[in-house]
PDB file of C-alpha atoms in Angstrom:
ATOM      1  CA  UNK F   1      12.713  60.882  -5.511  1.00 96.00           C
ATOM      2  CA  UNK F   2       9.175  62.244  -4.647  1.00 97.00           C
ATOM      3  CA  UNK F   3       6.086  61.388  -6.322  1.00 98.00           C
ATOM      4  CA  UNK F   4       3.607  64.380  -5.727  1.00 98.00           C
ATOM      5  CA  UNK F   5      -0.195  64.344  -6.613  1.00 98.00           C
ATOM      6  CA  UNK F   6      -1.416  67.898  -7.428  1.00 98.00           C
ATOM      7  CA  UNK F   7      -5.358  67.964  -7.732  1.00 97.00           C
ATOM      8  CA  UNK F   8      -6.981  71.329  -8.963  1.00 96.00           C
ATOM      9  CA  UNK F   9     -10.033  72.423  -6.768  1.00 94.00           C
ATOM     10  CA  UNK F  10     -12.749  72.101  -9.180  1.00 91.00           C
ATOM     11  CA  UNK F  11     -15.866  70.045  -9.682  1.00 88.00           C
ATOM     12  CA  UNK F  12     -14.174  68.110 -12.365  1.00 90.00           C
ATOM     13  CA  UNK F  13     -11.094  65.633 -11.766  1.00 91.00           C
ATOM     14  CA  UNK F  14      -8.131  67.417 -12.771  1.00 96.00           C
ATOM     15  CA  UNK F  15      -5.057  65.930 -11.662  1.00 97.00           C
ATOM     16  CA  UNK F  16      -1.257  65.860 -12.151  1.00 98.00           C
ATOM     17  CA  UNK F  17       1.271  63.344 -10.802  1.00 98.00           C
ATOM     18  CA  UNK F  18       4.586  64.404 -11.024  1.00 98.00           C
ATOM     19  CA  UNK F  19       8.118  63.009  -9.991  1.00 97.00           C
ATOM     20  CA  UNK F  20      10.596  65.423  -8.593  1.00 97.00           C
ATOM     21  CA  UNK F  21      14.196  65.291  -6.977  1.00 96.00           C
ATOM     22  CA  UNK F  22      13.899  65.447  -3.208  1.00 95.00           C
ATOM     23  CA  UNK F  23      16.325  68.301  -2.815  1.00 95.00           C
ATOM     24  CA  UNK F  24      14.290  70.938  -4.989  1.00 97.00           C
ATOM     25  CA  UNK F  25      12.916  73.931  -3.031  1.00 97.00           C
ATOM     26  CA  UNK F  26       9.252  74.791  -3.143  1.00 97.00           C
ATOM     27  CA  UNK F  27      10.173  77.704  -5.554  1.00 97.00           C
ATOM     28  CA  UNK F  28      11.042  74.951  -8.229  1.00 97.00           C
ATOM     29  CA  UNK F  29       8.060  72.911  -7.136  1.00 97.00           C
ATOM     30  CA  UNK F  30       5.756  76.005  -7.709  1.00 97.00           C
ATOM     31  CA  UNK F  31       6.982  76.179 -11.240  1.00 97.00           C
ATOM     32  CA  UNK F  32       6.917  72.295 -12.023  1.00 97.00           C
ATOM     33  CA  UNK F  33       3.086  72.270 -10.672  1.00 97.00           C
ATOM     34  CA  UNK F  34       2.119  75.544 -12.434  1.00 96.00           C
ATOM     35  CA  UNK F  35       3.763  74.259 -15.939  1.00 96.00           C
ATOM     36  CA  UNK F  36       2.234  70.823 -15.443  1.00 96.00           C
ATOM     37  CA  UNK F  37      -1.160  72.446 -15.295  1.00 96.00           C
ATOM     38  CA  UNK F  38      -0.339  74.814 -18.444  1.00 94.00           C
ATOM     39  CA  UNK F  39       0.507  77.866 -16.470  1.00 94.00           C
ATOM     40  CA  UNK F  40       3.545  80.074 -17.093  1.00 91.00           C
ATOM     41  CA  UNK F  41       4.525  80.372 -13.519  1.00 90.00           C
ATOM     42  CA  UNK F  42       4.888  84.090 -13.632  1.00 90.00           C
ATOM     43  CA  UNK F  43       1.971  84.907 -10.971  1.00 93.00           C
ATOM     44  CA  UNK F  44       2.233  85.303  -7.203  1.00 93.00           C
ATOM     45  CA  UNK F  45       1.808  82.190  -5.417  1.00 96.00           C
ATOM     46  CA  UNK F  46       2.072  80.597  -2.005  1.00 96.00           C
ATOM     47  CA  UNK F  47       2.013  77.026  -0.410  1.00 97.00           C
ATOM     48  CA  UNK F  48       0.259  76.656   2.934  1.00 97.00           C
ATOM     49  CA  UNK F  49       1.150  73.904   5.337  1.00 96.00           C
ATOM     50  CA  UNK F  50      -1.888  71.614   5.646  1.00 95.00           C
ATOM     51  CA  UNK F  51      -2.929  68.634   8.065  1.00 95.00           C
ATOM     52  CA  UNK F  52      -4.558  65.522   6.985  1.00 93.00           C
ATOM     53  CA  UNK F  53      -7.961  67.119   6.789  1.00 95.00           C
ATOM     54  CA  UNK F  54      -6.639  69.838   4.330  1.00 95.00           C
ATOM     55  CA  UNK F  55      -6.874  72.648   6.936  1.00 95.00           C
ATOM     56  CA  UNK F  56      -4.832  75.522   5.976  1.00 94.00           C
ATOM     57  CA  UNK F  57      -1.844  76.514   7.945  1.00 94.00           C
ATOM     58  CA  UNK F  58       1.280  78.532   7.854  1.00 94.00           C
ATOM     59  CA  UNK F  59       1.866  80.359   4.582  1.00 94.00           C
ATOM     60  CA  UNK F  60       4.968  79.828   2.669  1.00 95.00           C
ATOM     61  CA  UNK F  61       5.183  82.638   0.267  1.00 93.00           C
ATOM     62  CA  UNK F  62       7.044  82.703  -3.117  1.00 92.00           C
ATOM     63  CA  UNK F  63       9.139  85.540  -1.838  1.00 87.00           C
ATOM     64  CA  UNK F  64      10.261  86.774   1.487  1.00 81.00           C
ATOM     65  CA  UNK F  65       8.049  89.226   2.971  1.00 72.00           C
ATOM     66  CA  UNK F  66      10.041  90.170   6.132  1.00 68.00           C
ATOM     67  CA  UNK F  67      11.748  93.517   6.403  1.00 64.00           C
ATOM     68  CA  UNK F  68      14.840  91.796   7.852  1.00 56.00           C
ATOM     69  CA  UNK F  69      14.900  89.092   5.227  1.00 58.00           C
ATOM     70  CA  UNK F  70      14.735  86.294   7.662  1.00 61.00           C
ATOM     71  CA  UNK F  71      11.181  84.995   7.166  1.00 81.00           C
ATOM     72  CA  UNK F  72      10.240  81.813   5.403  1.00 89.00           C
ATOM     73  CA  UNK F  73       9.869  81.723   1.531  1.00 92.00           C
ATOM     74  CA  UNK F  74       9.685  78.959  -0.936  1.00 95.00           C
ATOM     75  CA  UNK F  75      13.330  79.458  -1.817  1.00 94.00           C
ATOM     76  CA  UNK F  76      14.476  78.334   1.710  1.00 93.00           C
ATOM     77  CA  UNK F  77      12.310  75.520   2.077  1.00 95.00           C
ATOM     78  CA  UNK F  78      13.649  72.278   0.620  1.00 96.00           C
ATOM     79  CA  UNK F  79      11.191  69.719  -0.275  1.00 96.00           C
ATOM     80  CA  UNK F  80      12.572  66.854   1.894  1.00 95.00           C
ATOM     81  CA  UNK F  81      12.638  69.073   4.837  1.00 95.00           C
ATOM     82  CA  UNK F  82       9.288  70.630   4.287  1.00 95.00           C
ATOM     83  CA  UNK F  83       7.448  67.496   3.357  1.00 96.00           C
ATOM     84  CA  UNK F  84       9.579  64.738   5.048  1.00 96.00           C
ATOM     85  CA  UNK F  85       6.846  62.039   5.122  1.00 96.00           C
ATOM     86  CA  UNK F  86       4.376  60.258   2.651  1.00 97.00           C
ATOM     87  CA  UNK F  87       1.012  61.660   2.854  1.00 96.00           C
ATOM     88  CA  UNK F  88       2.343  65.124   3.934  1.00 97.00           C
ATOM     89  CA  UNK F  89       0.145  67.947   2.421  1.00 97.00           C
ATOM     90  CA  UNK F  90       0.307  71.461   1.130  1.00 97.00           C
ATOM     91  CA  UNK F  91      -2.314  73.730  -0.176  1.00 97.00           C
ATOM     92  CA  UNK F  92      -0.903  75.429  -3.307  1.00 97.00           C
ATOM     93  CA  UNK F  93      -2.634  78.881  -4.442  1.00 96.00           C
ATOM     94  CA  UNK F  94      -1.404  80.183  -7.806  1.00 95.00           C
ATOM     95  CA  UNK F  95      -2.229  83.811  -9.315  1.00 93.00           C
ATOM     96  CA  UNK F  96      -3.840  85.711  -6.374  1.00 90.00           C
ATOM     97  CA  UNK F  97      -6.193  87.361  -8.677  1.00 90.00           C
ATOM     98  CA  UNK F  98      -7.803  84.223  -9.856  1.00 91.00           C
ATOM     99  CA  UNK F  99      -7.019  82.034  -6.872  1.00 93.00           C
ATOM    100  CA  UNK F 100      -6.284  78.764  -8.669  1.00 94.00           C
ATOM    101  CA  UNK F 101      -6.175  76.369  -5.718  1.00 96.00           C
ATOM    102  CA  UNK F 102      -4.373  72.934  -5.590  1.00 97.00           C
ATOM    103  CA  UNK F 103      -4.262  70.239  -2.966  1.00 97.00           C
ATOM    104  CA  UNK F 104      -0.732  68.867  -3.180  1.00 98.00           C
ATOM    105  CA  UNK F 105       0.121  65.430  -1.744  1.00 97.00           C
ATOM    106  CA  UNK F 106       3.253  63.321  -1.119  1.00 97.00           C
ATOM    107  CA  UNK F 107       2.168  59.935  -2.681  1.00 97.00           C
ATOM    108  CA  UNK F 108       5.442  58.152  -2.519  1.00 97.00           C
ATOM    109  CA  UNK F 109       9.066  58.932  -1.407  1.00 97.00           C
ATOM    110  CA  UNK F 110      11.905  56.572  -2.676  1.00 96.00           C
ATOM    111  CA  UNK F 111      15.830  56.430  -2.936  1.00 93.00           C
ATOM    112  CA  UNK F 112      15.672  56.280  -6.580  1.00 91.00           C
ATOM    113  CA  UNK F 113      17.782  58.736  -8.288  1.00 89.00           C
ATOM    114  CA  UNK F 114      16.812  59.784 -11.838  1.00 91.00           C
ATOM    115  CA  UNK F 115      18.320  62.239 -14.352  1.00 92.00           C
ATOM    116  CA  UNK F 116      14.974  62.915 -16.298  1.00 94.00           C
ATOM    117  CA  UNK F 117      13.308  64.802 -13.371  1.00 95.00           C
ATOM    118  CA  UNK F 118      10.923  66.563 -13.225  1.00 96.00           C
ATOM    119  CA  UNK F 119       8.424  64.610 -15.090  1.00 96.00           C
ATOM    120  CA  UNK F 120       4.627  64.475 -15.205  1.00 96.00           C
ATOM    121  CA  UNK F 121       3.573  60.791 -15.333  1.00 97.00           C
ATOM    122  CA  UNK F 122      -0.197  61.291 -15.043  1.00 97.00           C
ATOM    123  CA  UNK F 123      -2.219  63.985 -16.362  1.00 96.00           C
ATOM    124  CA  UNK F 124      -6.078  63.697 -15.789  1.00 96.00           C
ATOM    125  CA  UNK F 125      -8.296  66.390 -17.148  1.00 95.00           C
ATOM    126  CA  UNK F 126      -8.067  69.710 -18.862  1.00 93.00           C
ATOM    127  CA  UNK F 127      -7.697  72.980 -17.002  1.00 92.00           C
ATOM    128  CA  UNK F 128     -10.773  75.401 -17.464  1.00 90.00           C
ATOM    129  CA  UNK F 129     -10.423  78.629 -19.066  1.00 86.00           C
ATOM    130  CA  UNK F 130     -11.238  80.680 -15.852  1.00 87.00           C
ATOM    131  CA  UNK F 131     -10.398  79.615 -12.192  1.00 83.00           C
ATOM    132  CA  UNK F 132     -13.539  78.351 -10.475  1.00 79.00           C
ATOM    133  CA  UNK F 133     -15.375  80.819  -8.259  1.00 79.00           C
ATOM    134  CA  UNK F 134     -14.353  80.749  -4.615  1.00 71.00           C
ATOM    135  CA  UNK F 135     -17.099  80.977  -1.852  1.00 62.00           C
ATOM    136  CA  UNK F 136     -15.707  82.119   1.488  1.00 57.00           C
ATOM    137  CA  UNK F 137     -17.726  81.498   4.404  1.00 59.00           C
ATOM    138  CA  UNK F 138     -16.944  82.099   8.038  1.00 57.00           C
ATOM    139  CA  UNK F 139     -17.654  79.585  10.835  1.00 59.00           C
ATOM    140  CA  UNK F 140     -20.782  80.250  12.710  1.00 56.00           C
ATOM    141  CA  UNK F 141     -19.334  82.307  15.569  1.00 53.00           C
ATOM    142  CA  UNK F 142     -21.555  83.827  18.192  1.00 55.00           C
ATOM    143  CA  UNK F 143     -21.606  87.635  18.082  1.00 53.00           C
ATOM    144  CA  UNK F 144     -19.227  88.821  20.681  1.00 54.00           C
ATOM    145  CA  UNK F 145     -20.948  92.278  21.032  1.00 51.00           C
ATOM    146  CA  UNK F 146     -24.193  90.361  21.786  1.00 54.00           C
ATOM    147  CA  UNK F 147     -22.889  88.949  25.105  1.00 55.00           C
ATOM    148  CA  UNK F 148     -25.994  89.845  27.033  1.00 55.00           C
ATOM    149  CA  UNK F 149     -28.318  89.336  24.187  1.00 56.00           C
ATOM    150  CA  UNK F 150     -29.441  93.008  23.874  1.00 55.00           C
ATOM    151  CA  UNK F 151     -28.429  94.568  20.323  1.00 55.00           C
ATOM    152  CA  UNK F 152     -30.386  97.513  21.163  1.00 55.00           C
ATOM    153  CA  UNK F 153     -28.654  98.438  24.326  1.00 56.00           C
ATOM    154  CA  UNK F 154     -25.670  99.379  22.139  1.00 55.00           C
ATOM    155  CA  UNK F 155     -27.614 101.629  19.879  1.00 58.00           C
ATOM    156  CA  UNK F 156     -29.229 103.424  22.784  1.00 61.00           C
ATOM    157  CA  UNK F 157     -25.939 104.136  24.378  1.00 58.00           C
ATOM    158  CA  UNK F 158     -24.935 106.133  21.064  1.00 58.00           C
ATOM    159  CA  UNK F 159     -28.290 107.609  20.301  1.00 60.00           C
ATOM    160  CA  UNK F 160     -27.073 110.962  21.897  1.00 60.00           C
ATOM    161  CA  UNK F 161     -24.303 111.452  19.354  1.00 57.00           C
ATOM    162  CA  UNK F 162     -26.646 111.782  16.567  1.00 57.00           C
ATOM    163  CA  UNK F 163     -27.863 115.346  18.220  1.00 58.00           C
ATOM    164  CA  UNK F 164     -24.439 116.684  18.127  1.00 60.00           C
ATOM    165  CA  UNK F 165     -23.563 119.142  15.344  1.00 64.00           C
ATOM    166  CA  UNK F 166     -20.165 119.610  14.035  1.00 58.00           C
ATOM    167  CA  UNK F 167     -20.317 122.914  12.452  1.00 61.00           C
ATOM    168  CA  UNK F 168     -16.657 123.879  13.006  1.00 61.00           C
ATOM    169  CA  UNK F 169     -15.618 121.238  10.339  1.00 52.00           C
TER     170      UNK F 169
END
């Protein structure tokens, strides 16, 4: 049995702690998490592997996106194989139009078997009516075109193209 904590990425504390069987796949976990927060579970979603600092890694999509049908998907990722240890983490994104984002953490793993699973054992906070606005910022990367520190050099190289007339088109 796994005790999973899912935290909605908002300013307020909106948390669900759920108990699930260790042999479910991530598609089942997706539905359990979505429903524990009051969603139907019928929107596109993905899990992303994450390290201890919540850096987003490999995507595990709801459906297999490979042409040959051999790529990773939620259906073929079993919970106890994908998250074998306590404190393993995933980022879960539900509904790509609204980008509801959750931090999913394995709180506890036990050998206990229960027939009443899945079960939400803690619910803190209410889900807002609208998804929080996401701000995407890039790391401050040096401009690779400004290798020599002269932005004007590029412009000068292409100034002659302004004089060409394309009357044939």
